[in-house]
Amino acid sequence: MNFKENLHFLMECKGMQIKELSAKTQISENTIKTYLKEKSAEPNISKALKIAHALDVSVEFLATGIDTRFSASTAELLEIHILLKEFSNTDLKLVLSILKTLRQFKKN
């Protein structure tokens, strides 16, 4: 994925609109819109850092879709987060129980 696709993806995952990202980064809405266009420009490092910080990801992920700090990609973790938002509290407790069981199984 490229910068534009990653930015779209992250904003969607976080439920963040252009106006909110603009306010968090102090980057104009028009500038952010240009990053999201089909044939978009990419930000300079200063603006990329602000955007990454506002979206709580690394600049590496913003640029490439990969974050080497994690064994799973940030995209996979965000996808899990999105899916979990659809679950009820009861379902979330079940998922947590399953994850804890899998962790115990891996330790043995």
mmCIF file of C-alpha atoms in Angstrom:
data_model
loop_
_atom_site.group_PDB
_atom_site.id
_atom_site.type_symbol
_atom_site.label_atom_id
_atom_site.label_comp_id
_atom_site.label_asym_id
_atom_site.label_seq_id
_atom_site.Cartn_x
_atom_site.Cartn_y
_atom_site.Cartn_z
ATOM 1 C CA MET A 1 0.000 0.000 0.000
ATOM 2 C CA ASN A 2 1.144 3.549 -0.608
ATOM 3 C CA PHE A 3 0.852 6.684 1.518
ATOM 4 C CA LYS A 4 -2.536 7.703 0.119
ATOM 5 C CA GLU A 5 -4.025 4.227 0.658
ATOM 6 C CA ASN A 6 -2.567 3.985 4.159
ATOM 7 C CA LEU A 7 -3.901 7.414 5.071
ATOM 8 C CA HIS A 8 -7.386 6.497 3.805
ATOM 9 C CA PHE A 9 -7.244 3.182 5.665
ATOM 10 C CA LEU A 10 -6.095 4.693 8.951
ATOM 11 C CA MET A 11 -8.617 7.513 8.871
ATOM 12 C CA GLU A 12 -11.376 4.987 8.211
ATOM 13 C CA CYS A 13 -10.147 2.670 10.981
ATOM 14 C CA LYS A 14 -10.032 5.490 13.471
ATOM 15 C CA GLY A 15 -13.288 7.035 12.288
ATOM 16 C CA MET A 16 -11.442 10.293 11.700
ATOM 17 C CA GLN A 17 -12.646 12.923 9.261
ATOM 18 C CA ILE A 18 -10.401 15.341 7.371
ATOM 19 C CA LYS A 19 -11.503 18.203 9.607
ATOM 20 C CA GLU A 20 -10.458 16.329 12.761
ATOM 21 C CA LEU A 21 -7.095 15.276 11.302
ATOM 22 C CA SER A 22 -6.508 18.862 10.231
ATOM 23 C CA ALA A 23 -7.222 20.123 13.747
ATOM 24 C CA LYS A 24 -4.933 17.514 15.334
ATOM 25 C CA THR A 25 -2.052 18.167 12.952
ATOM 26 C CA GLN A 26 -2.463 21.874 12.228
ATOM 27 C CA ILE A 27 -2.285 20.928 8.518
ATOM 28 C CA SER A 28 -4.948 22.565 6.376
ATOM 29 C CA GLU A 29 -7.932 20.521 5.253
ATOM 30 C CA ASN A 30 -7.078 21.320 1.631
ATOM 31 C CA THR A 31 -3.561 19.957 2.068
ATOM 32 C CA ILE A 32 -4.873 16.740 3.607
ATOM 33 C CA LYS A 33 -7.374 16.447 0.749
ATOM 34 C CA THR A 34 -4.490 16.632 -1.720
ATOM 35 C CA TYR A 35 -2.831 13.672 0.037
ATOM 36 C CA LEU A 36 -6.049 11.682 -0.394
ATOM 37 C CA LYS A 37 -6.566 12.437 -4.103
ATOM 38 C CA GLU A 38 -6.058 9.878 -6.866
ATOM 39 C CA LYS A 39 -2.791 11.410 -8.102
ATOM 40 C CA SER A 40 -1.752 12.776 -4.774
ATOM 41 C CA ALA A 41 1.338 14.477 -3.525
ATOM 42 C CA GLU A 42 3.040 13.098 -0.446
ATOM 43 C CA PRO A 43 3.822 15.211 2.602
ATOM 44 C CA ASN A 44 7.258 16.336 3.648
ATOM 45 C CA ILE A 45 8.723 14.576 6.686
ATOM 46 C CA SER A 46 7.506 17.237 9.115
ATOM 47 C CA LYS A 47 3.894 16.851 8.005
ATOM 48 C CA ALA A 48 4.196 13.054 7.804
ATOM 49 C CA LEU A 49 5.364 13.013 11.431
ATOM 50 C CA LYS A 50 2.388 15.128 12.500
ATOM 51 C CA ILE A 51 -0.044 12.874 10.633
ATOM 52 C CA ALA A 52 1.533 9.686 11.979
ATOM 53 C CA HIS A 53 1.399 11.064 15.521
ATOM 54 C CA ALA A 54 -2.256 12.082 15.148
ATOM 55 C CA LEU A 55 -3.133 8.615 13.826
ATOM 56 C CA ASP A 56 -0.984 6.860 16.454
ATOM 57 C CA VAL A 57 1.162 4.953 13.961
ATOM 58 C CA SER A 58 4.763 5.126 12.824
ATOM 59 C CA VAL A 59 5.811 7.126 9.787
ATOM 60 C CA GLU A 60 7.085 3.809 8.443
ATOM 61 C CA PHE A 61 3.565 2.385 8.485
ATOM 62 C CA LEU A 62 2.081 5.549 7.040
ATOM 63 C CA ALA A 63 4.506 5.359 4.109
ATOM 64 C CA THR A 64 4.688 1.586 3.551
ATOM 65 C CA GLY A 65 1.892 -0.177 5.430
ATOM 66 C CA ILE A 66 4.509 -2.099 7.420
ATOM 67 C CA ASP A 67 5.706 -1.485 10.948
ATOM 68 C CA THR A 68 8.744 -3.568 11.832
ATOM 69 C CA ARG A 69 8.229 -2.937 15.547
ATOM 70 C CA PHE A 70 5.459 -5.548 15.583
ATOM 71 C CA SER A 71 5.423 -9.189 14.563
ATOM 72 C CA ALA A 72 1.978 -8.657 13.069
ATOM 73 C CA SER A 73 1.602 -5.775 10.704
ATOM 74 C CA THR A 74 -0.141 -2.696 11.971
ATOM 75 C CA ALA A 75 -2.718 -3.259 9.240
ATOM 76 C CA GLU A 76 -3.565 -6.668 10.703
ATOM 77 C CA LEU A 77 -3.829 -5.220 14.201
ATOM 78 C CA LEU A 78 -6.074 -2.416 12.977
ATOM 79 C CA GLU A 79 -8.236 -4.887 11.079
ATOM 80 C CA ILE A 80 -8.656 -6.912 14.291
ATOM 81 C CA HIS A 81 -9.584 -3.706 16.101
ATOM 82 C CA ILE A 82 -12.214 -2.871 13.480
ATOM 83 C CA LEU A 83 -13.726 -6.339 13.672
ATOM 84 C CA LEU A 84 -13.825 -6.296 17.455
ATOM 85 C CA LYS A 85 -15.800 -3.035 17.466
ATOM 86 C CA GLU A 86 -18.705 -5.005 15.964
ATOM 87 C CA PHE A 87 -18.813 -7.510 18.852
ATOM 88 C CA SER A 88 -21.025 -7.312 21.927
ATOM 89 C CA ASN A 89 -19.443 -7.220 25.392
ATOM 90 C CA THR A 90 -20.291 -10.897 25.836
ATOM 91 C CA ASP A 91 -18.597 -11.768 22.546
ATOM 92 C CA LEU A 92 -15.538 -9.687 23.493
ATOM 93 C CA LYS A 93 -15.192 -11.631 26.748
ATOM 94 C CA LEU A 94 -15.318 -14.874 24.767
ATOM 95 C CA VAL A 95 -12.678 -13.620 22.306
ATOM 96 C CA LEU A 96 -10.463 -12.563 25.221
ATOM 97 C CA SER A 97 -10.855 -15.977 26.807
ATOM 98 C CA ILE A 98 -9.906 -17.662 23.527
ATOM 99 C CA LEU A 99 -6.822 -15.451 23.163
ATOM 100 C CA LYS A 100 -5.699 -16.184 26.714
ATOM 101 C CA THR A 101 -6.142 -19.910 26.084
ATOM 102 C CA LEU A 102 -4.108 -19.674 22.874
ATOM 103 C CA ARG A 103 -1.362 -17.792 24.716
ATOM 104 C CA GLN A 104 -1.214 -20.508 27.366
ATOM 105 C CA PHE A 105 -1.141 -23.179 24.668
ATOM 106 C CA LYS A 106 1.812 -21.450 22.944
ATOM 107 C CA LYS A 107 3.751 -21.269 26.209
ATOM 108 C CA ASN A 108 3.530 -25.021 26.685
#
